[in-house]
Amino acid sequence: NFDGTPLSTGKLPSTEAKMHIAIYKSRPKVQSVIHTHSTFATMLSIVRKSIPIIMEEMYIFLGGSVNVSEFGEAHTIEIGEVALNALSIKNAALLANHGVIVCGKSLDHAIKFAELVEKLAKMYWGALQIGEPKIISKEHLERFQKLFDSLFSNYPRSMRQKS
């Protein structure tokens, strides 16, 4: 439950339960939280490098760039606080030296967002190897949002929009 008390016998809550609970309590629309240690996103979290908006889908599904949190000690309330600060109103953040946190309106959305963050981290890491990645302009993103809204009304969206 939201106090970290196991609801069934013989099973302990996740060691990161406090982080999950903090997100659920602060973000009422969130129905699923996933924390991973996916390779490329975790590499970026280790060097504390946010993922800027390099693909339109980041704006649509994640709410924008993927920020890196301050360092928060694992298994403490602190990591929940730094995760919330990095997430803000977005659906994904990198946890400094710790991996990724994503949230969604459903488990399916959260899974898609976790997969998207890893794909974007891999593309960003690769782009950094050959040059300076170009960031998409806010004007283009706003135009793309309108087009997307008109074409795909049932597709999962960032929770920064009204739902």
PDB file of C-alpha atoms in Angstrom, residues 32-148:
ATOM      1  CA  SER A  32       1.913   2.799 -13.245  1.00  0.00           C
ATOM      2  CA  VAL A  33       5.538   3.523 -12.325  1.00  0.00           C
ATOM      3  CA  ILE A  34       8.485   1.587 -13.746  1.00  0.00           C
ATOM      4  CA  HIS A  35      12.107   1.863 -12.644  1.00  0.00           C
ATOM      5  CA  THR A  36      14.771   0.230 -14.826  1.00  0.00           C
ATOM      6  CA  HIS A  37      18.519   0.055 -15.207  1.00  0.00           C
ATOM      7  CA  SER A  38      18.471  -0.082 -19.014  1.00  0.00           C
ATOM      8  CA  THR A  39      21.965   0.186 -20.472  1.00  0.00           C
ATOM      9  CA  PHE A  40      22.093   3.407 -22.506  1.00  0.00           C
ATOM     10  CA  ALA A  41      19.796   5.459 -20.279  1.00  0.00           C
ATOM     11  CA  THR A  42      21.757   4.372 -17.217  1.00  0.00           C
ATOM     12  CA  MET A  43      25.036   5.311 -18.932  1.00  0.00           C
ATOM     13  CA  LEU A  44      23.659   8.813 -19.489  1.00  0.00           C
ATOM     14  CA  SER A  45      22.484   8.957 -15.864  1.00  0.00           C
ATOM     15  CA  ILE A  46      26.003   8.091 -14.717  1.00  0.00           C
ATOM     16  CA  VAL A  47      27.495  11.040 -16.607  1.00  0.00           C
ATOM     17  CA  ARG A  48      24.468  13.144 -15.573  1.00  0.00           C
ATOM     18  CA  LYS A  49      23.535  13.991 -19.159  1.00  0.00           C
ATOM     19  CA  SER A  50      19.888  14.826 -19.859  1.00  0.00           C
ATOM     20  CA  ILE A  51      18.370  13.787 -23.178  1.00  0.00           C
ATOM     21  CA  PRO A  52      17.285  16.938 -25.044  1.00  0.00           C
ATOM     22  CA  ILE A  53      14.372  16.895 -27.476  1.00  0.00           C
ATOM     23  CA  ILE A  54      15.987  15.163 -30.439  1.00  0.00           C
ATOM     24  CA  MET A  55      12.842  13.384 -31.678  1.00  0.00           C
ATOM     25  CA  GLU A  56       9.255  14.636 -31.913  1.00  0.00           C
ATOM     26  CA  GLU A  57       7.927  11.617 -30.020  1.00  0.00           C
ATOM     27  CA  MET A  58       9.699  12.845 -26.864  1.00  0.00           C
ATOM     28  CA  TYR A  59       7.470  15.906 -26.783  1.00  0.00           C
ATOM     29  CA  ILE A  60       4.313  13.931 -27.524  1.00  0.00           C
ATOM     30  CA  PHE A  61       4.771  10.963 -25.182  1.00  0.00           C
ATOM     31  CA  LEU A  62       7.263  11.997 -22.521  1.00  0.00           C
ATOM     32  CA  GLY A  63       6.403  15.678 -22.195  1.00  0.00           C
ATOM     33  CA  GLY A  64       9.759  16.965 -23.457  1.00  0.00           C
ATOM     34  CA  SER A  65      13.388  16.378 -22.643  1.00  0.00           C
ATOM     35  CA  VAL A  66      14.382  13.640 -20.203  1.00  0.00           C
ATOM     36  CA  ASN A  67      15.987  15.359 -17.215  1.00  0.00           C
ATOM     37  CA  VAL A  68      18.565  13.891 -14.854  1.00  0.00           C
ATOM     38  CA  SER A  69      17.758  14.028 -11.155  1.00  0.00           C
ATOM     39  CA  GLU A  70      20.076  15.119  -8.417  1.00  0.00           C
ATOM     40  CA  PHE A  71      21.749  12.179  -6.707  1.00  0.00           C
ATOM     41  CA  GLY A  72      19.450  10.461  -4.237  1.00  0.00           C
ATOM     42  CA  GLU A  73      20.485   7.641  -1.981  1.00  0.00           C
ATOM     43  CA  ALA A  74      18.818   4.382  -2.993  1.00  0.00           C
ATOM     44  CA  HIS A  75      16.194   2.885  -0.696  1.00  0.00           C
ATOM     45  CA  THR A  76      15.417   6.242   0.980  1.00  0.00           C
ATOM     46  CA  ILE A  77      12.694   8.877   0.829  1.00  0.00           C
ATOM     47  CA  GLU A  78      15.304  11.182  -0.732  1.00  0.00           C
ATOM     48  CA  ILE A  79      15.335   9.243  -4.014  1.00  0.00           C
ATOM     49  CA  GLY A  80      11.574   9.741  -4.287  1.00  0.00           C
ATOM     50  CA  GLU A  81      11.994  13.480  -3.824  1.00  0.00           C
ATOM     51  CA  VAL A  82      14.754  13.815  -6.420  1.00  0.00           C
ATOM     52  CA  ALA A  83      12.795  11.612  -8.852  1.00  0.00           C
ATOM     53  CA  LEU A  84       9.729  13.838  -8.490  1.00  0.00           C
ATOM     54  CA  ASN A  85      11.798  16.982  -9.006  1.00  0.00           C
ATOM     55  CA  ALA A  86      13.327  15.565 -12.190  1.00  0.00           C
ATOM     56  CA  LEU A  87       9.995  14.268 -13.497  1.00  0.00           C
ATOM     57  CA  SER A  88       8.095  17.489 -12.795  1.00  0.00           C
ATOM     58  CA  ILE A  89       5.046  17.011 -15.055  1.00  0.00           C
ATOM     59  CA  LYS A  90       6.821  14.707 -17.504  1.00  0.00           C
ATOM     60  CA  ASN A  91       6.620  10.943 -17.902  1.00  0.00           C
ATOM     61  CA  ALA A  92      10.312  10.077 -17.662  1.00  0.00           C
ATOM     62  CA  ALA A  93      13.521  11.055 -15.912  1.00  0.00           C
ATOM     63  CA  LEU A  94      17.005   9.683 -15.468  1.00  0.00           C
ATOM     64  CA  LEU A  95      18.008   9.004 -11.876  1.00  0.00           C
ATOM     65  CA  ALA A  96      21.569  10.192 -11.265  1.00  0.00           C
ATOM     66  CA  ASN A  97      23.860   7.154 -11.221  1.00  0.00           C
ATOM     67  CA  HIS A  98      20.845   4.892 -10.848  1.00  0.00           C
ATOM     68  CA  GLY A  99      18.812   4.356 -14.026  1.00  0.00           C
ATOM     69  CA  VAL A 100      15.431   5.478 -15.270  1.00  0.00           C
ATOM     70  CA  ILE A 101      12.000   6.210 -13.818  1.00  0.00           C
ATOM     71  CA  VAL A 102       8.894   6.402 -16.022  1.00  0.00           C
ATOM     72  CA  CYS A 103       5.231   6.785 -15.220  1.00  0.00           C
ATOM     73  CA  GLY A 104       2.039   6.428 -17.182  1.00  0.00           C
ATOM     74  CA  LYS A 105      -1.727   6.285 -17.082  1.00  0.00           C
ATOM     75  CA  SER A 106      -1.502   2.509 -17.479  1.00  0.00           C
ATOM     76  CA  LEU A 107       1.071  -0.254 -17.330  1.00  0.00           C
ATOM     77  CA  ASP A 108       1.056  -0.420 -21.146  1.00  0.00           C
ATOM     78  CA  HIS A 109       1.845   3.294 -21.386  1.00  0.00           C
ATOM     79  CA  ALA A 110       4.633   3.065 -18.802  1.00  0.00           C
ATOM     80  CA  ILE A 111       6.191   0.107 -20.642  1.00  0.00           C
ATOM     81  CA  LYS A 112       6.075   2.008 -23.944  1.00  0.00           C
ATOM     82  CA  PHE A 113       7.637   5.045 -22.268  1.00  0.00           C
ATOM     83  CA  ALA A 114      10.427   2.948 -20.707  1.00  0.00           C
ATOM     84  CA  GLU A 115      11.207   1.400 -24.095  1.00  0.00           C
ATOM     85  CA  LEU A 116      11.135   4.840 -25.719  1.00  0.00           C
ATOM     86  CA  VAL A 117      13.580   6.307 -23.189  1.00  0.00           C
ATOM     87  CA  GLU A 118      16.074   3.513 -23.827  1.00  0.00           C
ATOM     88  CA  LYS A 119      15.714   3.910 -27.615  1.00  0.00           C
ATOM     89  CA  LEU A 120      16.228   7.683 -27.325  1.00  0.00           C
ATOM     90  CA  ALA A 121      19.200   7.266 -24.984  1.00  0.00           C
ATOM     91  CA  LYS A 122      20.840   4.911 -27.480  1.00  0.00           C
ATOM     92  CA  MET A 123      20.220   7.336 -30.371  1.00  0.00           C
ATOM     93  CA  TYR A 124      21.472  10.302 -28.355  1.00  0.00           C
ATOM     94  CA  TRP A 125      24.587   8.439 -27.208  1.00  0.00           C
ATOM     95  CA  GLY A 126      25.282   7.418 -30.821  1.00  0.00           C
ATOM     96  CA  ALA A 127      24.714  10.942 -32.137  1.00  0.00           C
ATOM     97  CA  LEU A 128      27.125  12.326 -29.527  1.00  0.00           C
ATOM     98  CA  GLN A 129      29.813  10.010 -30.914  1.00  0.00           C
ATOM     99  CA  ILE A 130      29.684  11.643 -34.341  1.00  0.00           C
ATOM    100  CA  GLY A 131      28.774  15.256 -33.628  1.00  0.00           C
ATOM    101  CA  GLU A 132      26.576  17.683 -31.741  1.00  0.00           C
ATOM    102  CA  PRO A 133      22.920  16.568 -31.809  1.00  0.00           C
ATOM    103  CA  LYS A 134      20.500  19.209 -33.079  1.00  0.00           C
ATOM    104  CA  ILE A 135      17.544  20.058 -30.859  1.00  0.00           C
ATOM    105  CA  ILE A 136      14.052  20.411 -32.378  1.00  0.00           C
ATOM    106  CA  SER A 137      12.583  23.916 -32.108  1.00  0.00           C
ATOM    107  CA  LYS A 138       9.621  24.651 -29.850  1.00  0.00           C
ATOM    108  CA  GLU A 139       7.717  26.103 -32.824  1.00  0.00           C
ATOM    109  CA  HIS A 140       8.067  22.858 -34.780  1.00  0.00           C
ATOM    110  CA  LEU A 141       7.064  20.778 -31.756  1.00  0.00           C
ATOM    111  CA  GLU A 142       3.895  22.820 -31.235  1.00  0.00           C
ATOM    112  CA  ARG A 143       2.938  22.409 -34.919  1.00  0.00           C
ATOM    113  CA  PHE A 144       3.666  18.693 -34.717  1.00  0.00           C
ATOM    114  CA  GLN A 145       1.520  18.397 -31.557  1.00  0.00           C
ATOM    115  CA  LYS A 146      -1.484  19.865 -33.407  1.00  0.00           C
ATOM    116  CA  LEU A 147      -0.969  17.519 -36.353  1.00  0.00           C
ATOM    117  CA  PHE A 148      -0.559  14.525 -34.060  1.00  0.00           C
TER     118      PHE A 148
END
